[in-house]
Structure formats: C-alpha cells, structure tokens
Amino acid sequence: MNIIDIHTHVYPEKIVDAAGKSIAGFYDVELAHRGAVGELLEANERAGVTRCVVFSTATKASQVPSIDRFIIGLCREYPQFTGLGTMYPGFEAVEEELELLLEHGIHGIKLHPDCQGFNADDPVMTPVYREIARRGMFILFHSGDPRHGCSHPDRIARVARAFPEMPVIAAHCGGWMQWAEARHAFAGMENVWYDTSSTFGFGGNDPFFRALDAFGADRLMFGSDFPMWDAETEARRLLSLGLSDGENEGILHGNFERFEQMIAARL
C-alpha cells in the first residue's frame, strides 16, 4: 500500500544530536531515531513510505532563511520529499521568503508555537497569515499542549476562522493531549484537516477513533512525527484498527493527495 508520511522533522547532521536531545527533553520521551536525513530515508524504505513531508523549526527569526534553504536543498536532492518552510515572529522579509518557497515548489509552512514561544493567535503573526493566505499557501500547525497553551486548539481554530480561505492542518488529531478540546474547537470547520502523528504513542487508540468520528476519515492524514516515532510502527498501528480499505488508503495517502490538488488549484 502506498504511504505518504506528512509529518517528519529532519535536521542537518551538524545539529542533529542537539536537536534530538531537545525534542526528547521537551516531551520526556526516548526518540526512535536521531533525526538525520539518512535515517529518514532508511525508515521510509522499511515502512513502504513513498513520499514524506519534511520540515524543521526556527527558534529565532534569524534562523528562518537557513532552515528554508536547507529544506529547499533536501527537496532538490530527494524528489520523494515535499518540503514545508518555517517562519517566526519578527522576521522582516516575510513576503520575499514566501515567494522564494513558492519558486522552489514549497507551498506551505510548519509552525510549532510551543517550541517557538509564541501564541498561535498572537496579532504579531496576523501579517504572516495574511501573506500565506493571499498566496494560496497552507500551514501545518503543531496543535495542543496543556503545559504551555501556545498552540491550544482554540488558538489554532481562531486563526483558521480569521482566514477561512487558508487551509490549515492541525497536527496530532487536532490537539496533542488536548483531544477533547480539539474536537470542540474545530467542530464544523471546513478549512481544517488533521494528521495522526503522536496520537497513538501518547494517547493510544481512543483519541484517533474519536477524531475519526468527529472529523471524518477524509480529513485525517498519516504522520509518524519522525524522529520521535518510527513510520513502520505507526503504520502498523493504524492498519491494526480494523478500518475499511478505503479509509486506510485515504488516511495513508489519498487524503493528502487530494489536499495537494486543492492547494495546486489555488496557487
């Protein structure tokens, strides 16, 4: 079965150990991988992942250009990679950076408000969201974290309501460790989709089934959250749940393919 993994973090070799240590400490979990590109390629081959969405996260404004160029370079070298850029409050060259991403076939950005230290609905980000929406691009948000609140599903939903023309993917079945809040916050929202990353590992199967009921199988997309988890293990977990072939195929690849077609039609 074809698999597209839409949620993978990847880092340059020179910082991969430090980045992995930071993630492990932030979530108090032992990582399945270090986060290096070679490991991702090997994990994808074992799992049967034919394509994956790769990104990294700026923790200060000055990192945005280097991270975006790192992702652009990876996508140029590995055609099975689909890249997402990054952004940060106070970064001044927003329009130029988004145009650069588009020129290199990158149609969205990934934001992790909790790690980046800003509230998702902070007005300082409004100009960024406006420029993303104006270009037909999308945002993959880390959503949910009861320890910090920066990415509370209510905040993500507020952004999605303010920019209904901008597609949003709310990671972790809508809200990591805040799954009930996510189901309430995103109820009936037409411009929001969801990935499965870091749901089974932290919440078991119940949050996934509740998200399936609340949002529908056609809005869920497979994500491993590499390097935290392994794509083969996560895909097996999904396939063990007794979903129909159509639901599995949609979650594992078809829904993201349709999402991409929608984005392409908007650009």
GROMACS .gro file of N, CA and C in nm, residues 116-221:
model
  318
  116GLN      N    1   0.840   2.737   1.967
  116GLN     CA    2   0.886   2.866   1.918
  116GLN      C    3   0.855   2.980   2.015
  117GLY      N    4   0.766   2.957   2.109
  117GLY     CA    5   0.745   3.054   2.215
  117GLY      C    6   0.654   3.170   2.181
  118PHE      N    7   0.550   3.144   2.101
  118PHE     CA    8   0.452   3.249   2.075
  118PHE      C    9   0.313   3.187   2.067
  119ASN      N   10   0.212   3.263   2.102
  119ASN     CA   11   0.075   3.215   2.090
  119ASN      C   12   0.034   3.213   1.942
  120ALA      N   13  -0.029   3.105   1.901
  120ALA     CA   14  -0.064   3.091   1.761
  120ALA      C   15  -0.151   3.205   1.711
  121ASP      N   16  -0.235   3.259   1.797
  121ASP     CA   17  -0.326   3.366   1.757
  121ASP      C   18  -0.275   3.504   1.798
  122ASP      N   19  -0.147   3.516   1.830
  122ASP     CA   20  -0.090   3.645   1.863
  122ASP      C   21  -0.102   3.738   1.741
  123PRO      N   22  -0.151   3.862   1.761
  123PRO     CA   23  -0.165   3.953   1.647
  123PRO      C   24  -0.036   3.979   1.572
  124VAL      N   25   0.079   3.955   1.636
  124VAL     CA   26   0.205   3.976   1.565
  124VAL      C   27   0.218   3.884   1.444
  125MET      N   28   0.145   3.771   1.446
  125MET     CA   29   0.151   3.676   1.334
  125MET      C   30   0.046   3.705   1.227
  126THR      N   31  -0.044   3.796   1.252
  126THR     CA   32  -0.151   3.822   1.156
  126THR      C   33  -0.098   3.859   1.018
  127PRO      N   34   0.003   3.948   1.006
  127PRO     CA   35   0.056   3.977   0.872
  127PRO      C   36   0.114   3.855   0.801
  128VAL      N   37   0.174   3.765   0.879
  128VAL     CA   38   0.229   3.643   0.820
  128VAL      C   39   0.116   3.557   0.765
  129TYR      N   40   0.012   3.536   0.845
  129TYR     CA   41  -0.101   3.456   0.800
  129TYR      C   42  -0.168   3.521   0.678
  130ARG      N   43  -0.176   3.651   0.679
  130ARG     CA   44  -0.239   3.721   0.567
  130ARG      C   45  -0.162   3.694   0.437
  131GLU      N   46  -0.030   3.700   0.443
  131GLU     CA   47   0.051   3.679   0.323
  131GLU      C   48   0.045   3.533   0.278
  132ILE      N   49   0.040   3.442   0.373
  132ILE     CA   50   0.027   3.300   0.338
  132ILE      C   51  -0.106   3.275   0.269
  133ALA      N   52  -0.213   3.327   0.328
  133ALA     CA   53  -0.346   3.309   0.271
  133ALA      C   54  -0.356   3.373   0.133
  134ARG      N   55  -0.297   3.491   0.117
  134ARG     CA   56  -0.305   3.563  -0.010
  134ARG      C   57  -0.240   3.485  -0.123
  135ARG      N   58  -0.141   3.405  -0.090
  135ARG     CA   59  -0.069   3.329  -0.192
  135ARG      C   60  -0.128   3.190  -0.214
  136GLY      N   61  -0.232   3.153  -0.142
  136GLY     CA   62  -0.291   3.021  -0.158
  136GLY      C   63  -0.213   2.911  -0.089
  137MET      N   64  -0.123   2.948   0.003
  137MET     CA   65  -0.042   2.851   0.075
  137MET      C   66  -0.118   2.800   0.197
  138PHE      N   67  -0.058   2.704   0.268
  138PHE     CA   68  -0.123   2.647   0.387
  138PHE      C   69  -0.025   2.640   0.503
  139ILE      N   70  -0.079   2.613   0.622
  139ILE     CA   71   0.002   2.598   0.742
  139ILE      C   72  -0.027   2.464   0.807
  140LEU      N   73   0.078   2.393   0.842
  140LEU     CA   74   0.069   2.276   0.930
  140LEU      C   75   0.109   2.325   1.070
  141PHE      N   76   0.014   2.326   1.161
  141PHE     CA   77   0.038   2.369   1.298
  141PHE      C   78   0.058   2.248   1.389
  142HIS      N   79   0.162   2.250   1.472
  142HIS     CA   80   0.154   2.169   1.593
  142HIS      C   81   0.036   2.223   1.672
  143SER      N   82  -0.052   2.136   1.715
  143SER     CA   83  -0.172   2.179   1.787
  143SER      C   84  -0.185   2.101   1.916
  144GLY      N   85  -0.203   2.174   2.026
  144GLY     CA   86  -0.225   2.112   2.155
  144GLY      C   87  -0.100   2.097   2.239
  145ASP      N   88  -0.109   2.138   2.364
  145ASP     CA   89  -0.005   2.114   2.465
  145ASP      C   90  -0.054   2.177   2.594
  146PRO      N   91  -0.107   2.098   2.685
  146PRO     CA   92  -0.163   2.156   2.809
  146PRO      C   93  -0.060   2.222   2.898
  147ARG      N   94   0.068   2.198   2.875
  147ARG     CA   95   0.172   2.256   2.960
  147ARG      C   96   0.200   2.402   2.927
  148HIS      N   97   0.175   2.441   2.801
  148HIS     CA   98   0.214   2.574   2.757
  148HIS      C   99   0.097   2.659   2.709
  149GLY      N  100   0.009   2.600   2.630
  149GLY     CA  101  -0.108   2.673   2.584
  149GLY      C  102  -0.089   2.755   2.459
  150CYS      N  103   0.034   2.766   2.409
  150CYS     CA  104   0.058   2.849   2.290
  150CYS      C  105  -0.014   2.795   2.167
  151SER      N  106  -0.030   2.663   2.161
  151SER     CA  107  -0.094   2.601   2.045
  151SER      C  108  -0.226   2.536   2.084
  152HIS      N  109  -0.290   2.589   2.187
  152HIS     CA  110  -0.420   2.534   2.226
  152HIS      C  111  -0.511   2.528   2.103
  153PRO      N  112  -0.589   2.421   2.087
  153PRO     CA  113  -0.677   2.414   1.970
  153PRO      C  114  -0.766   2.536   1.951
  154ASP      N  115  -0.807   2.600   2.060
  154ASP     CA  116  -0.887   2.722   2.047
  154ASP      C  117  -0.809   2.830   1.972
  155ARG      N  118  -0.680   2.839   1.997
  155ARG     CA  119  -0.598   2.940   1.929
  155ARG      C  120  -0.583   2.908   1.780
  156ILE      N  121  -0.559   2.780   1.749
  156ILE     CA  122  -0.547   2.740   1.609
  156ILE      C  123  -0.680   2.763   1.537
  157ALA      N  124  -0.789   2.728   1.602
  157ALA     CA  125  -0.920   2.748   1.542
  157ALA      C  126  -0.948   2.896   1.518
  158ARG      N  127  -0.902   2.981   1.609
  158ARG     CA  128  -0.922   3.125   1.592
  158ARG      C  129  -0.850   3.174   1.467
  159VAL      N  130  -0.730   3.123   1.443
  159VAL     CA  131  -0.657   3.159   1.320
  159VAL      C  132  -0.732   3.109   1.197
  160ALA      N  133  -0.777   2.985   1.203
  160ALA     CA  134  -0.846   2.926   1.087
  160ALA      C  135  -0.976   3.001   1.057
  161ARG      N  136  -1.045   3.047   1.161
  161ARG     CA  137  -1.168   3.125   1.138
  161ARG      C  138  -1.137   3.263   1.081
  162ALA      N  139  -1.026   3.322   1.123
  162ALA     CA  140  -0.990   3.455   1.074
  162ALA      C  141  -0.948   3.452   0.928
  163PHE      N  142  -0.897   3.336   0.883
  163PHE     CA  143  -0.852   3.321   0.744
  163PHE      C  144  -0.917   3.196   0.685
  164PRO      N  145  -1.046   3.200   0.659
  164PRO     CA  146  -1.117   3.081   0.612
  164PRO      C  147  -1.071   3.032   0.475
  165GLU      N  148  -1.004   3.120   0.400
  165GLU     CA  149  -0.952   3.080   0.270
  165GLU      C  150  -0.818   3.008   0.280
  166MET      N  151  -0.759   3.003   0.399
  166MET     CA  152  -0.628   2.941   0.420
  166MET      C  153  -0.643   2.801   0.476
  167PRO      N  154  -0.603   2.697   0.403
  167PRO     CA  155  -0.609   2.561   0.458
  167PRO      C  156  -0.512   2.545   0.575
  168VAL      N  157  -0.558   2.476   0.676
  168VAL     CA  158  -0.479   2.450   0.797
  168VAL      C  159  -0.482   2.300   0.824
  169ILE      N  160  -0.366   2.245   0.858
  169ILE     CA  161  -0.358   2.109   0.910
  169ILE      C  162  -0.324   2.119   1.058
  170ALA      N  163  -0.414   2.070   1.143
  170ALA     CA  164  -0.392   2.067   1.287
  170ALA      C  165  -0.334   1.930   1.322
  171ALA      N  166  -0.207   1.929   1.358
  171ALA     CA  167  -0.138   1.802   1.382
  171ALA      C  168  -0.192   1.730   1.505
  172HIS      N  169  -0.156   1.602   1.516
  172HIS     CA  170  -0.182   1.521   1.635
  172HIS      C  171  -0.332   1.502   1.660
  173CYS      N  172  -0.406   1.471   1.551
  173CYS     CA  173  -0.551   1.454   1.556
  173CYS      C  174  -0.619   1.577   1.614
  174GLY      N  175  -0.560   1.692   1.588
  174GLY     CA  176  -0.621   1.818   1.626
  174GLY      C  177  -0.566   1.883   1.751
  175GLY      N  178  -0.506   1.804   1.841
  175GLY     CA  179  -0.456   1.866   1.964
  175GLY      C  180  -0.386   1.767   2.054
  176TRP      N  181  -0.255   1.771   2.055
  176TRP     CA  182  -0.176   1.678   2.136
  176TRP      C  183  -0.213   1.692   2.284
  177MET      N  184  -0.259   1.581   2.341
  177MET     CA  185  -0.300   1.573   2.481
  177MET      C  186  -0.417   1.666   2.513
  178GLN      N  187  -0.477   1.724   2.410
  178GLN     CA  188  -0.597   1.808   2.427
  178GLN      C  189  -0.699   1.769   2.320
  179TRP      N  190  -0.721   1.639   2.310
  179TRP     CA  191  -0.803   1.589   2.201
  179TRP      C  192  -0.950   1.627   2.216
  180ALA      N  193  -1.002   1.627   2.337
  180ALA     CA  194  -1.141   1.668   2.357
  180ALA      C  195  -1.158   1.816   2.322
  181GLU      N  196  -1.062   1.898   2.363
  181GLU     CA  197  -1.067   2.041   2.331
  181GLU      C  198  -1.062   2.062   2.179
  182ALA      N  199  -0.983   1.979   2.110
  182ALA     CA  200  -0.972   1.992   1.965
  182ALA      C  201  -1.104   1.960   1.897
  183ARG      N  202  -1.170   1.855   1.943
  183ARG     CA  203  -1.298   1.819   1.880
  183ARG      C  204  -1.401   1.931   1.896
  184HIS      N  205  -1.396   1.999   2.008
  184HIS     CA  206  -1.487   2.112   2.030
  184HIS      C  207  -1.445   2.233   1.948
  185ALA      N  208  -1.316   2.264   1.948
  185ALA     CA  209  -1.267   2.385   1.882
  185ALA      C  210  -1.288   2.381   1.731
  186PHE      N  211  -1.268   2.264   1.670
  186PHE     CA  212  -1.269   2.254   1.524
  186PHE      C  213  -1.402   2.203   1.467
  187ALA      N  214  -1.501   2.188   1.550
  187ALA     CA  215  -1.629   2.133   1.504
  187ALA      C  216  -1.683   2.214   1.386
  188GLY      N  217  -1.708   2.145   1.276
  188GLY     CA  218  -1.770   2.206   1.160
  188GLY      C  219  -1.681   2.294   1.075
  189MET      N  220  -1.551   2.300   1.105
  189MET     CA  221  -1.462   2.389   1.029
  189MET      C  222  -1.423   2.324   0.898
  190GLU      N  223  -1.444   2.396   0.788
  190GLU     CA  224  -1.424   2.341   0.654
  190GLU      C  225  -1.282   2.356   0.603
  191ASN      N  226  -1.203   2.444   0.663
  191ASN     CA  227  -1.066   2.466   0.613
  191ASN      C  228  -0.960   2.401   0.700
  192VAL      N  229  -1.000   2.305   0.784
  192VAL     CA  230  -0.905   2.239   0.874
  192VAL      C  231  -0.902   2.089   0.846
  193TRP      N  232  -0.778   2.036   0.836
  193TRP     CA  233  -0.752   1.893   0.823
  193TRP      C  234  -0.664   1.851   0.941
  194TYR      N  235  -0.632   1.723   0.952
  194TYR     CA  236  -0.566   1.670   1.072
  194TYR      C  237  -0.468   1.561   1.033
  195ASP      N  238  -0.359   1.549   1.111
  195ASP     CA  239  -0.273   1.433   1.092
  195ASP      C  240  -0.274   1.347   1.218
  196THR      N  241  -0.224   1.224   1.203
  196THR     CA  242  -0.232   1.125   1.310
  196THR      C  243  -0.109   1.123   1.400
  197SER      N  244  -0.010   1.208   1.374
  197SER     CA  245   0.120   1.196   1.440
  197SER      C  246   0.109   1.213   1.592
  198SER      N  247   0.190   1.137   1.664
  198SER     CA  248   0.199   1.143   1.811
  198SER      C  249   0.064   1.135   1.880
  199THR      N  250  -0.027   1.059   1.820
  199THR     CA  251  -0.155   1.030   1.885
  199THR      C  252  -0.151   0.891   1.947
  200PHE      N  253  -0.120   0.788   1.865
  200PHE     CA  254  -0.115   0.652   1.918
  200PHE      C  255  -0.013   0.640   2.031
  201GLY      N  256   0.105   0.702   2.013
  201GLY     CA  257   0.212   0.686   2.110
  201GLY      C  258   0.183   0.748   2.245
  202PHE      N  259   0.107   0.856   2.247
  202PHE     CA  260   0.077   0.925   2.372
  202PHE      C  261  -0.063   0.898   2.425
  203GLY      N  262  -0.157   0.877   2.334
  203GLY     CA  263  -0.296   0.865   2.378
  203GLY      C  264  -0.360   0.731   2.352
  204GLY      N  265  -0.288   0.641   2.283
  204GLY     CA  266  -0.348   0.514   2.246
  204GLY      C  267  -0.444   0.530   2.129
  205ASN      N  268  -0.537   0.437   2.115
  205ASN     CA  269  -0.627   0.438   2.000
  205ASN      C  270  -0.749   0.527   2.018
  206ASP      N  271  -0.790   0.551   2.142
  206ASP     CA  272  -0.915   0.623   2.165
  206ASP      C  273  -0.918   0.763   2.103
  207PRO      N  274  -0.814   0.846   2.119
  207PRO     CA  275  -0.819   0.979   2.056
  207PRO      C  276  -0.832   0.972   1.905
  208PHE      N  277  -0.770   0.870   1.845
  208PHE     CA  278  -0.782   0.855   1.700
  208PHE      C  279  -0.926   0.824   1.661
  209PHE      N  280  -0.988   0.727   1.728
  209PHE     CA  281  -1.125   0.691   1.693
  209PHE      C  282  -1.222   0.806   1.716
  210ARG      N  283  -1.199   0.884   1.822
  210ARG     CA  284  -1.285   0.999   1.848
  210ARG      C  285  -1.266   1.106   1.740
  211ALA      N  286  -1.140   1.125   1.696
  211ALA     CA  287  -1.115   1.219   1.586
  211ALA      C  288  -1.180   1.170   1.457
  212LEU      N  289  -1.173   1.039   1.435
  212LEU     CA  290  -1.235   0.980   1.316
  212LEU      C  291  -1.385   1.008   1.315
  213ASP      N  292  -1.449   0.991   1.430
  213ASP     CA  293  -1.593   1.018   1.441
  213ASP      C  294  -1.624   1.168   1.425
  214ALA      N  295  -1.539   1.252   1.484
  214ALA     CA  296  -1.568   1.395   1.487
  214ALA      C  297  -1.539   1.463   1.355
  215PHE      N  298  -1.428   1.424   1.290
  215PHE     CA  299  -1.382   1.497   1.173
  215PHE      C  300  -1.405   1.423   1.041
  216GLY      N  301  -1.416   1.290   1.048
  216GLY     CA  302  -1.434   1.210   0.928
  216GLY      C  303  -1.303   1.156   0.874
  217ALA      N  304  -1.308   1.036   0.818
  217ALA     CA  305  -1.186   0.972   0.767
  217ALA      C  306  -1.123   1.050   0.653
  218ASP      N  307  -1.202   1.129   0.581
  218ASP     CA  308  -1.149   1.202   0.466
  218ASP      C  309  -1.072   1.327   0.505
  219ARG      N  310  -1.064   1.357   0.637
  219ARG     CA  311  -0.989   1.474   0.684
  219ARG      C  312  -0.864   1.435   0.761
  220LEU      N  313  -0.839   1.305   0.775
  220LEU     CA  314  -0.724   1.257   0.851
  220LEU      C  315  -0.613   1.211   0.757
  221MET      N  316  -0.488   1.243   0.793
  221MET     CA  317  -0.372   1.207   0.713
  221MET      C  318  -0.266   1.144   0.803
   0.00000   0.00000   0.00000
